[in-house]
Amino acid sequence: MNIDSINNGFVIDHIEAGRGMKLYELLGLDKLDCSVAIIKNVHSNKMGKKDIIKIDADIPVNLDVIGYVDPSATVNIIKDGALVEKKSISMPEYLKNVIKCRNPRCITAVEQELDQVFKLTDREKKIYRCIYCESEA
Ligand code: ZN
């Protein structure tokens, strides 16, 4: 894959260095059969170092996941080899079925069919809490 020539897909840019892998996992990119590239520790004038993820496929990307992992990331949408849209990302108020509550006594540990829902309770400190047991994510 020539990482510079995506025809139809996404470039997730300005990811804080070191967070690219986490984003890769939470977005489920390992399950795709299209070309996906993670470029780590790219030099950035603005950030020092950053990670970049390139996805060479026109698939739905969950922007909430990106907002949770790194709200300062940007998403560039590429169509026919040209940049058609730049999306800025914000932290979602709620996060549904992205992460799991780690409290073994949480109701979601027993009732597995329940949605895993976390609510943003502190935007400054980026704290999400389980809506059922209030455990911190
Ligand atoms: Zn919980």
Coordinates of C-alpha atoms and ligand atoms in Angstrom, one line a residue:
M1 CA 0.0 0.0 0.0
N2 CA 1.3 3.4 -0.9
I3 CA 0.3 5.2 2.2
D4 CA 0.3 8.6 0.5
S5 CA -2.2 7.6 -2.2
I6 CA -5.6 6.8 -0.6
N7 CA -8.3 6.9 -3.2
N8 CA -11.4 6.5 -1.0
G9 CA -11.1 6.5 2.7
F10 CA -9.9 8.3 5.8
V11 CA -6.8 9.8 7.3
I12 CA -7.0 10.3 11.0
D13 CA -4.4 12.9 11.7
H14 CA -2.9 14.7 14.7
I15 CA -3.4 11.7 17.0
E16 CA -1.4 12.3 20.2
A17 CA 1.8 10.1 19.9
G18 CA 1.2 6.7 21.5
R19 CA -2.6 6.8 21.2
G20 CA -2.7 5.4 17.6
M21 CA -2.7 1.8 18.6
K22 CA -5.5 2.3 21.2
L23 CA -7.6 4.0 18.5
Y24 CA -6.8 1.2 16.1
E25 CA -8.1 -1.4 18.6
L26 CA -11.2 0.5 19.7
L27 CA -12.2 1.2 16.1
G28 CA -11.9 -2.5 15.4
L29 CA -9.5 -1.8 12.4
D30 CA -7.9 -5.2 12.9
K31 CA -11.1 -6.8 11.7
L32 CA -11.1 -5.0 8.3
D33 CA -9.6 -6.6 5.2
C34 CA -8.8 -3.3 3.5
S35 CA -5.5 -1.6 3.8
V36 CA -4.9 0.2 7.1
A37 CA -1.7 1.9 8.1
I38 CA -0.6 3.2 11.4
I39 CA 2.3 5.6 11.3
K40 CA 3.7 6.3 14.7
N41 CA 5.8 9.2 16.0
V42 CA 5.6 11.3 12.9
H43 CA 7.3 14.6 13.2
S44 CA 4.9 17.5 13.7
N45 CA 5.7 21.1 14.0
K46 CA 2.7 21.7 16.1
M47 CA 2.8 18.7 18.3
G48 CA 6.4 17.4 18.3
K49 CA 5.3 13.9 17.5
K50 CA 2.0 12.5 16.4
D51 CA 0.4 9.3 15.2
I52 CA -1.5 9.0 11.9
I53 CA -4.0 6.2 10.8
K54 CA -4.9 5.8 7.2
I55 CA -7.8 3.6 6.1
D56 CA -8.1 2.9 2.4
A57 CA -11.8 2.1 2.4
D58 CA -15.1 4.0 2.4
I59 CA -16.4 2.5 5.7
P60 CA -18.3 4.1 8.5
V61 CA -16.0 5.3 11.2
N62 CA -17.2 5.9 14.7
L63 CA -16.3 9.5 15.4
D64 CA -17.3 9.0 19.1
V65 CA -14.5 6.5 19.5
I66 CA -12.0 9.0 18.1
G67 CA -13.4 11.7 20.3
Y68 CA -13.0 9.5 23.3
V69 CA -9.4 8.5 22.6
D70 CA -8.2 11.8 21.3
P71 CA -10.6 14.8 20.8
S72 CA -7.7 16.8 19.3
A73 CA -7.4 14.4 16.3
T74 CA -8.7 15.4 12.9
V75 CA -10.4 13.2 10.3
N76 CA -9.8 13.9 6.6
I77 CA -12.2 12.2 4.2
I78 CA -10.7 11.3 0.9
K79 CA -12.7 10.7 -2.2
D80 CA -11.3 9.9 -5.7
G81 CA -7.8 10.8 -4.3
A82 CA -8.8 14.3 -3.2
L83 CA -9.5 15.7 0.3
V84 CA -13.2 16.4 0.4
E85 CA -13.9 17.0 4.0
K86 CA -12.0 17.8 7.2
K87 CA -13.9 16.8 10.3
S88 CA -13.0 18.2 13.7
I89 CA -13.7 15.9 16.6
S90 CA -15.2 16.5 20.0
M91 CA -15.6 14.4 23.1
P92 CA -19.0 12.6 22.9
E93 CA -21.4 13.1 25.8
Y94 CA -22.1 9.4 25.8
L95 CA -20.1 6.4 24.7
K96 CA -22.1 3.3 23.7
N97 CA -20.6 -0.1 23.4
V98 CA -17.0 1.1 22.9
I99 CA -15.5 0.2 26.2
K100 CA -16.6 -2.2 28.9
C101 CA -17.2 -1.6 32.6
R102 CA -14.5 -3.2 34.7
N103 CA -16.4 -3.4 37.9
P104 CA -17.2 -7.1 38.4
R105 CA -20.2 -6.2 40.5
C106 CA -21.7 -3.9 37.8
I107 CA -25.0 -5.0 36.4
T108 CA -23.5 -5.2 32.9
A109 CA -21.2 -8.0 34.1
V110 CA -24.3 -10.1 34.9
E111 CA -26.8 -8.9 32.2
Q112 CA -24.6 -9.3 29.2
E113 CA -27.2 -8.0 26.7
L114 CA -27.2 -4.6 28.3
D115 CA -25.5 -1.8 26.3
Q116 CA -22.3 -0.6 27.8
V117 CA -22.9 3.1 28.3
F118 CA -20.5 5.6 29.7
K119 CA -21.3 9.3 30.4
L120 CA -18.8 12.1 30.2
T121 CA -18.8 13.5 33.7
D122 CA -15.8 15.7 33.6
R123 CA -14.8 17.3 30.3
E124 CA -11.7 19.0 31.7
K125 CA -10.2 15.7 33.0
K126 CA -11.8 13.5 30.3
I127 CA -13.5 11.3 32.8
Y128 CA -16.2 8.9 31.7
R129 CA -18.3 6.9 34.2
C130 CA -20.5 3.8 33.7
I131 CA -24.1 5.0 33.8
Y132 CA -25.1 1.9 35.9
C133 CA -22.5 1.8 38.6
E134 CA -20.6 5.1 38.1
S135 CA -17.2 3.3 37.9
E136 CA -14.6 5.4 36.1
A137 CA -13.7 4.1 32.6
Ligands
ZN1 ZN -20.6 -0.4 35.6

